[in-house]
XYZ file of C-alpha atoms in Angstrom:
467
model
C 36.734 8.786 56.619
C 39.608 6.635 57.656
C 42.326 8.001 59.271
C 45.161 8.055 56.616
C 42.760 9.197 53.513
C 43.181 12.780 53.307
C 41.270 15.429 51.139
C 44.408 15.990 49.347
C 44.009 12.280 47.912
C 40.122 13.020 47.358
C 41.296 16.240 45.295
C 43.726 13.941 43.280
C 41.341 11.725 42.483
C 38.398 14.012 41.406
C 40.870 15.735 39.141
C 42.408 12.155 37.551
C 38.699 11.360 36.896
C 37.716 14.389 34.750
C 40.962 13.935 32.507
C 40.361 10.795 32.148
C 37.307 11.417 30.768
C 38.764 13.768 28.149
C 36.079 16.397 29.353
C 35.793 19.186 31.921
C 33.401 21.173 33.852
C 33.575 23.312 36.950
C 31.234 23.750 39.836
C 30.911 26.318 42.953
C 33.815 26.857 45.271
C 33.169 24.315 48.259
C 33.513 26.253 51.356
C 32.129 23.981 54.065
C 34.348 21.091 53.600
C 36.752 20.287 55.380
C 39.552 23.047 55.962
C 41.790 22.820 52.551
C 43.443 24.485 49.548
C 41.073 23.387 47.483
C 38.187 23.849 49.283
C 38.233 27.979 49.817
C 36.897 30.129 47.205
C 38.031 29.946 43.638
C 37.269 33.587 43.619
C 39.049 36.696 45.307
C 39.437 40.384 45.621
C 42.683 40.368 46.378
C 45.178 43.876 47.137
C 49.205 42.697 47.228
C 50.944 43.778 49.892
C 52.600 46.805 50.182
C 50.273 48.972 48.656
C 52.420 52.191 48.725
C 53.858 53.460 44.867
C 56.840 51.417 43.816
C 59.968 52.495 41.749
C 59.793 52.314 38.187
C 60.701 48.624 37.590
C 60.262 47.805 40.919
C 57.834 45.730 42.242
C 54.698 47.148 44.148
C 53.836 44.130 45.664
C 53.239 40.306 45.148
C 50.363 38.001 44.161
C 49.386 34.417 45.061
C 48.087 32.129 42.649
C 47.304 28.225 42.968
C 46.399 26.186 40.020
C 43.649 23.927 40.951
C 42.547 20.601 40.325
C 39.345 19.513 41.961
C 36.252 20.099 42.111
C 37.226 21.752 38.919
C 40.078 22.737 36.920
C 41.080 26.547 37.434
C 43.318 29.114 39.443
C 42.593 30.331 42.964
C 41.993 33.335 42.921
C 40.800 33.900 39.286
C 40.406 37.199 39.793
C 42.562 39.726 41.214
C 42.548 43.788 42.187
C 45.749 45.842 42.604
C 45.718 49.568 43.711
C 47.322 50.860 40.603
C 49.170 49.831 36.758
C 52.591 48.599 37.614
C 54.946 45.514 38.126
C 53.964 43.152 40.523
C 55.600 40.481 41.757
C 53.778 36.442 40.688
C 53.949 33.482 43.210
C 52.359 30.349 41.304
C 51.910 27.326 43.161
C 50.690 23.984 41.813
C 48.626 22.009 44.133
C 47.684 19.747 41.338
C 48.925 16.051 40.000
C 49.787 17.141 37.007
C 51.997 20.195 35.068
C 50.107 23.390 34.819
C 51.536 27.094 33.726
C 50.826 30.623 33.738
C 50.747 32.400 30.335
C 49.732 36.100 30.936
C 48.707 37.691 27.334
C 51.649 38.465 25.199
C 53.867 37.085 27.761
C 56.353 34.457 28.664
C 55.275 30.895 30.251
C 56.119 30.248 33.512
C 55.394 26.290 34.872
C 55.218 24.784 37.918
C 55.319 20.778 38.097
C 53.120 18.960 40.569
C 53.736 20.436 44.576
C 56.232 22.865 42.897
C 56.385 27.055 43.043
C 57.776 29.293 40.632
C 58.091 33.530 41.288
C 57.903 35.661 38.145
C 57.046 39.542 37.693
C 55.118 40.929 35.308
C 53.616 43.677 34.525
C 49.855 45.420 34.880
C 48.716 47.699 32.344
C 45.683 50.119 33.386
C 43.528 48.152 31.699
C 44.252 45.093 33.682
C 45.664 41.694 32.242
C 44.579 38.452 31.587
C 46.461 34.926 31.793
C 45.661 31.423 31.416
C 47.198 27.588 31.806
C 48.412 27.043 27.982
C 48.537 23.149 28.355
C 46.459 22.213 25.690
C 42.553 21.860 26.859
C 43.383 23.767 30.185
C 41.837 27.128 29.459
C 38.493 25.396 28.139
C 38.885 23.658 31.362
C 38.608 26.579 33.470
C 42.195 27.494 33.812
C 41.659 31.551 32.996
C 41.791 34.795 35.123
C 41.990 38.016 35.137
C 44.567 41.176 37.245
C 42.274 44.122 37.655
C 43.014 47.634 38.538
C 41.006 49.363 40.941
C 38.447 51.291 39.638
C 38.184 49.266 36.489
C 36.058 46.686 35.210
C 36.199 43.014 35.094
C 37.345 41.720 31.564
C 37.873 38.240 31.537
C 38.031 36.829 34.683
C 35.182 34.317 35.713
C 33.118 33.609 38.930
C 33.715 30.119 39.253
C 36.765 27.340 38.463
C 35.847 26.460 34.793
C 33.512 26.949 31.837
C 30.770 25.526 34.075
C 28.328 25.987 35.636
C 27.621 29.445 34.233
C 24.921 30.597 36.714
C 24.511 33.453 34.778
C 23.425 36.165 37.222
C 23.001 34.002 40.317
C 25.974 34.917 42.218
C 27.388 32.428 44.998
C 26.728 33.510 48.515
C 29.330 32.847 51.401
C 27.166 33.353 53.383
C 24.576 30.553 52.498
C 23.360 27.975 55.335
C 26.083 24.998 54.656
C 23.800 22.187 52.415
C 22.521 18.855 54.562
C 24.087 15.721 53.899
C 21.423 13.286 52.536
C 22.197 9.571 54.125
C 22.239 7.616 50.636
C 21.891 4.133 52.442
C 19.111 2.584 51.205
C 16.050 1.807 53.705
C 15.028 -1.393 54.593
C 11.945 -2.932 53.099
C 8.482 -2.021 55.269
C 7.244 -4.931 56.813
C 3.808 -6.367 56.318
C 2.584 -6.175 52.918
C -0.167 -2.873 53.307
C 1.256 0.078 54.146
C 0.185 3.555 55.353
C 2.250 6.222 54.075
C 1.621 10.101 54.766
C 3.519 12.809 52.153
C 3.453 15.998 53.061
C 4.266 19.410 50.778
C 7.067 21.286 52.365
C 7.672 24.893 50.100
C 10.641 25.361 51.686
C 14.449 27.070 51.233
C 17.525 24.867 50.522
C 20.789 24.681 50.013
C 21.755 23.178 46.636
C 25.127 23.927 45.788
C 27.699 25.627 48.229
C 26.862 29.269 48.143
C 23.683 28.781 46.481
C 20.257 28.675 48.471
C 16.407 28.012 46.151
C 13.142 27.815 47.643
C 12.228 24.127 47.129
C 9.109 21.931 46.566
C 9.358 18.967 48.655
C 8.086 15.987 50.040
C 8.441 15.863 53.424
C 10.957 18.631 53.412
C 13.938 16.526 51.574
C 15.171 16.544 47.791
C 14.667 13.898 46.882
C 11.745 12.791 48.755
C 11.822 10.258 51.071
C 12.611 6.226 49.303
C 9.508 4.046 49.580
C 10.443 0.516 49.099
C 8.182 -2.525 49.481
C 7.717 -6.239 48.478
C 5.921 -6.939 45.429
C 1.954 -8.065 45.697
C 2.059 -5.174 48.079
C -0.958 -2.295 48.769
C 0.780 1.374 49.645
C -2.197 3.403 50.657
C -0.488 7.430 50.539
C -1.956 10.384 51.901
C -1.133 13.376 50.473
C -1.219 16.664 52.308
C -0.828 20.084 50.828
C -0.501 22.556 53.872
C -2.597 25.411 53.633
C 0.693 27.475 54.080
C 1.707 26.429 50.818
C 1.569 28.833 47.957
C 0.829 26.464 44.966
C -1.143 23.159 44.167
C 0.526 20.210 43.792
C 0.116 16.199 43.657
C 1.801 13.147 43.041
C 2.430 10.436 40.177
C 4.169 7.048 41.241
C 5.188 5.232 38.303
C 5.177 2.157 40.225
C 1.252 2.261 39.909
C -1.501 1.632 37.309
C -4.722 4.202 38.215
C -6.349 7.143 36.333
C -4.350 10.389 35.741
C -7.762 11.822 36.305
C -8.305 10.246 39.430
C -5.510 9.451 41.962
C -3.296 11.748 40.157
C -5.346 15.315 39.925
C -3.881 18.346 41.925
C -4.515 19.583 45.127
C -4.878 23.362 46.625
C -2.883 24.508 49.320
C -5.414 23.370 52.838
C -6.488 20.199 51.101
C -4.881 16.442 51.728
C -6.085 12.979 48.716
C -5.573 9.540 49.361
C -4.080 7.654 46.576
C -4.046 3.733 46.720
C -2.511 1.336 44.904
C -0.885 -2.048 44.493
C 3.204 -2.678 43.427
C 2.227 -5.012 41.050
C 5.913 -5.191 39.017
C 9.314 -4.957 40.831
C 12.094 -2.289 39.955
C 12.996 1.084 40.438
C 10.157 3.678 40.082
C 9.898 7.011 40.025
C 7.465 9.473 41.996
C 7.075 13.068 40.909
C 4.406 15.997 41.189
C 2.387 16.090 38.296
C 0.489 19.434 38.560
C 1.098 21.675 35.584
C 3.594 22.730 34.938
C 4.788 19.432 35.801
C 8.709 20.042 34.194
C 8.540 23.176 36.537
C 7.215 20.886 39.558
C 9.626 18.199 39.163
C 12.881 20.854 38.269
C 12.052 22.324 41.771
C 12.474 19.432 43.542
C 9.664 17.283 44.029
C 10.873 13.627 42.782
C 11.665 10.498 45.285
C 12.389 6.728 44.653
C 9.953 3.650 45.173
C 11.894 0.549 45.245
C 9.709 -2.144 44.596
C 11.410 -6.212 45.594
C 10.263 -9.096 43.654
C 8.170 -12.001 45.563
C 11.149 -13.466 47.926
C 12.883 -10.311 47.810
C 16.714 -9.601 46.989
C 19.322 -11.521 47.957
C 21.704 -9.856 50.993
C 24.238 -8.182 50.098
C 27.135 -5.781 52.250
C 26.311 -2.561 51.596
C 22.790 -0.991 49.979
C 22.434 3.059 48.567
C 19.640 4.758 46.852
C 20.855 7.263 44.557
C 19.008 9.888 42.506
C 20.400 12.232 39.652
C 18.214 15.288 38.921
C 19.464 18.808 38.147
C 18.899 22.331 39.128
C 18.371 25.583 37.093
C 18.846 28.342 39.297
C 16.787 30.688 39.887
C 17.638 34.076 42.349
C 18.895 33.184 45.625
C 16.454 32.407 47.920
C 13.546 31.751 45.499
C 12.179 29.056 43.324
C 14.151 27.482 40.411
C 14.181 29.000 36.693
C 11.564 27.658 34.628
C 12.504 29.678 31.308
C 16.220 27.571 32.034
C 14.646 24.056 32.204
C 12.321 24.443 29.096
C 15.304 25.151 26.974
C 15.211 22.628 24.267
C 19.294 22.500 24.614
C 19.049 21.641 28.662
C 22.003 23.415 30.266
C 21.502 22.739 33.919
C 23.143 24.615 36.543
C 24.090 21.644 38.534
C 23.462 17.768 37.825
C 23.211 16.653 41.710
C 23.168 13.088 43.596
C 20.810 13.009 46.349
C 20.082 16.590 45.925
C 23.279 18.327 46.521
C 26.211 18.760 44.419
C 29.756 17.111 45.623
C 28.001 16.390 48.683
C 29.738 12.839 48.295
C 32.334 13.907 47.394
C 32.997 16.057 50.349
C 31.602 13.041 52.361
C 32.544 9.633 50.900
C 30.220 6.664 50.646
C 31.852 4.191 53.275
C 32.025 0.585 52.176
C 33.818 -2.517 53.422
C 36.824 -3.536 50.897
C 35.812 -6.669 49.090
C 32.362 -6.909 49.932
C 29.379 -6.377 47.827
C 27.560 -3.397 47.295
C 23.751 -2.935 45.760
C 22.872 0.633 44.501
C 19.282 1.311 43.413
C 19.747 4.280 40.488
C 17.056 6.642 39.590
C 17.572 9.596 36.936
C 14.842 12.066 37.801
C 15.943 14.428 35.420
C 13.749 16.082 34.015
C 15.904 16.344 30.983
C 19.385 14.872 31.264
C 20.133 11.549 30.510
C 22.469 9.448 33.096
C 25.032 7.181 32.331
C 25.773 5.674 36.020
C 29.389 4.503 36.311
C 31.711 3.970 39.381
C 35.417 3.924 38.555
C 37.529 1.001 38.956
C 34.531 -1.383 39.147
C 32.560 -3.928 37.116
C 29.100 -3.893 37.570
C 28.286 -7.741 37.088
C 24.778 -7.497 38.351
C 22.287 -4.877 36.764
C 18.457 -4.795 36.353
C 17.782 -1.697 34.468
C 13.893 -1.022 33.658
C 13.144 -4.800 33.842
C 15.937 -6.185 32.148
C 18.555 -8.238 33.800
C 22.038 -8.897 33.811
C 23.026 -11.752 36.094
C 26.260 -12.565 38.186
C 27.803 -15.526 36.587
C 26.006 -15.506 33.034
C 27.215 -17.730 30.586
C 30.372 -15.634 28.993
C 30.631 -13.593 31.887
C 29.685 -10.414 30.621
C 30.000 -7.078 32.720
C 28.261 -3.500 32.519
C 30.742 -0.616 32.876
C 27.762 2.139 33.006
C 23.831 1.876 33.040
C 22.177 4.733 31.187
C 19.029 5.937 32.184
C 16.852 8.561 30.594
C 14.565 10.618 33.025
C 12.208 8.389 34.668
C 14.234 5.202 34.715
C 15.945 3.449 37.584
C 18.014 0.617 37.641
C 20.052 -1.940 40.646
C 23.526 -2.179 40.234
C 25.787 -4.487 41.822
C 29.917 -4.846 42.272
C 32.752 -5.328 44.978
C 35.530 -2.891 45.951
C 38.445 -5.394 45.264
C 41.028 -3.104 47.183
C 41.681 -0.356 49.986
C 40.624 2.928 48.112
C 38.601 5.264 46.736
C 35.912 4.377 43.968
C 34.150 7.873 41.931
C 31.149 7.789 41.812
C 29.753 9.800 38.181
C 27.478 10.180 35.358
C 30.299 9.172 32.498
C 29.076 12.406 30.486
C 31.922 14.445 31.730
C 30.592 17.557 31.149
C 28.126 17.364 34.230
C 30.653 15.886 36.461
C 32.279 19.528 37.222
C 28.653 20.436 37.820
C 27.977 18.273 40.446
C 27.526 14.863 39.389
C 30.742 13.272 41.762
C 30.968 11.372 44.853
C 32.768 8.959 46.238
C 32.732 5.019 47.429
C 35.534 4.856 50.234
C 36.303 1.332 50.896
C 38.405 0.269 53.897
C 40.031 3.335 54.698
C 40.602 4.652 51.359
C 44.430 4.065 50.760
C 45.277 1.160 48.354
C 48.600 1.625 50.084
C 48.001 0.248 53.485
């Protein structure tokens, strides 16, 4: 990241995206970020200080609150513990771009404008009190919380920054492993025109979400697996190998081939390796996934990659090439494999809707790009069950192939694609340019997955439109 961007301006701009989609979500608490308000946890036990019996009327002690912005909307902490019913003393900062207010039930309004503080008291019954931001569409946002008494239970505070993700009785673990940034630049095309590619099953635990650690399916140990990509005409000859450490069969389904599902594509035990061959006979993005039944349960716990397939001549150059892959998770416990009974819901309610694997990971580590040059991404939505619709903010995409049909540069009437949507299982290549210094998000434009996940970032130059 370039030396004048800050994460304050990276905050600012996640939060301008999700109200300008007129939507909201929330995701975890990002706790490996770099050092920042709005990267500790949205969630805290929290005792004010003095703890000793105050006066009647007095105050026994005071309590911090920031209202929040990014990755979600919400208050920091959302949940709070005091020793005993009293007053305490309120101090409400607002580290967001925009107004935001505390409204404790039955009780005055107190607002603080963007950067601003305001002190209040109030006061704590036994049973504890809640409060919310009563700009219209904050509390559905996330913008709720709860003062508890010790010794009392919880009543309406939540876990997390917003209405979303509700990971139900998966709780967030600070102490997870921090998640692995996945390098999104696309590779470069193998050379010759047969290749000999070896896949092997990795059952193995990752980190999905900050705080939140699943016992993965891979392919060669990354979500998604590894990006295949290869001239048309060519022959990919993979071996498959299923480790006899593995619990669970598995195999493999490229979409970019034409063979037998009872052939190349049948299942293999844990100890036993295939070879499936086959020619890239049409050009696009394709999907690979593992088939093996239950193949939703397969592909939900991570076993999905990208073949990128050139036509004869291949693509022209451009700047600045990324492979990007949208798929979701539905947790299961921490530490184990994902939640089957979640991903066959016929209403899909993921947990997260990830790039790459990890949530926010780009947003937490921009996309670097050069500012006016031109930049290719190759899309895939792996699902399994939510639809994509690919957009980056404050560009044009004037180039898109999207399941073999094209959209040229330069057409006659110069027409432009503001999103590409893609059910599960199709891919498409994007192209634009970054016309100025800045920062460029990177979403699906169905809002509601954004807090869960879906956001990165394209940083071009050094990110400040200013300089």
């Amino acid at each position: 990241m370039g030396p004048s961007i800050t994460r304050h301006a990276i905050v600012a701009v996640a939060a301008t995206i999700i109200l300008a989609g007129c939507a909201s979500g929330a995701s975890a608490a990002w706790t490996y970020a770099p050092a920042s308000p709005a990267n500790s946890d949205a969630v805290a036990s929290t005792s004010p200080e003095p703890t000793t019996a105050a006066a009647p009327g007095e105050s026994a002690g005071t309590l911090e609150i920031e209202a929040l912005e990014s990755p979600s909307f919400g208050f920091k902490p959302n949940e709070l513990t005091v020793d005993a019913p009293g007053t305490y003393t309120v101090e409400f900062t607002n580290t967001g771009t925009i107004a935001h207010d505390i409204t404790p039930d039955g009780g005055e309004t107190h607002t603080a404008q963007p950067g601003a503080s305001v002190s209040f008291d109030v006061v704590v019954p036994e049973g504890g009190l809640s409060f919310i931001c009563s700009v219209p569409g904050h509390e559905a946002a996330g913008m709720k919380g709860m003062i508890m008494v010790e010794g009392t239970t919880a009543g309406g505070g939540e876990s997390h920054g917003g209405p979303a993700p509700d990971t139900g009785t998966v709780v967030s673990d600070p102490n997870a492993p921090p998640y692995t940034l996945r390098d999104a630049t696309a590779p470069p095309v193998m050379d010759g025109d047969t290749h000999e590619v070896t896949l092997t099953i990795e059952e193995k635990e990752m980190t999905v979400a900050e705080g939140f650690v699943q016992k993965v399916w891979t392919f060669n140990g990354s979500v998604p697996g590894p990006v295949i990509r290869v001239h048309q005409g060519d022959r990919i000859r993979v071996r498959l190998v299923n480790p006899a450490t593995s619990e669970v069969d598995h195999s493999i389904d490229f979409h970019a081939s034409q063979v037998a599902w009872n052939d190349e594509m049948t299942s293999i035990k844990p100890g036993e390796e295939k070879i499936y061959e086959w020619t890239a006979e049409y050009a696009g993005v394709w999907m690979y996934h593992c088939g093996t039944a239950p193949a939703l349960h397969h592909i939900a716990n991570g076993m999905v990659g990208m073949v990128i397939v050139e036509p004869k001549g291949g693509f022209k150059p451009v700047d600045h090439e990324f492979a990007v892959v949208q798929s979701e998770w539905y947790l299961g416990p921490q530490g184990e494999i994902t939640d089957l009974a979640k991903a066959a819901a016929a209403a899909p309610a993921p947990d997260f809707v990830v790039f790459n694997g990890v949530a926010n990971q780009y947003l937490d580590n921009p996309l670097q790009v050069e500012t006016g040059k031109r930049v290719r991404v190759f899309v895939l939505d792996a699902g399994p069950s939510i639809d994509s619709s690919f957009h980056v903010v404050g560009t044009i995409f004037d180039s898109v192939t999207k399941e073999g049909i094209q959209l040229e540069a330069g057409n006659d009437g110069n027409y432009g694609s503001q999103a590409v949507d893609l059910s599960p299982a199709q891919g498409a290549i994007i192209e634009f340019d970054t016309p100025e210094d800045g920062l460029y998000p990177m979403v699906t434009h169905a809002f509601n997955f954004v807090g869960r996940g879906a956001l990165g970032l394209f940083q071009a130059g050094d990110g400040d439109p200013a300089n």
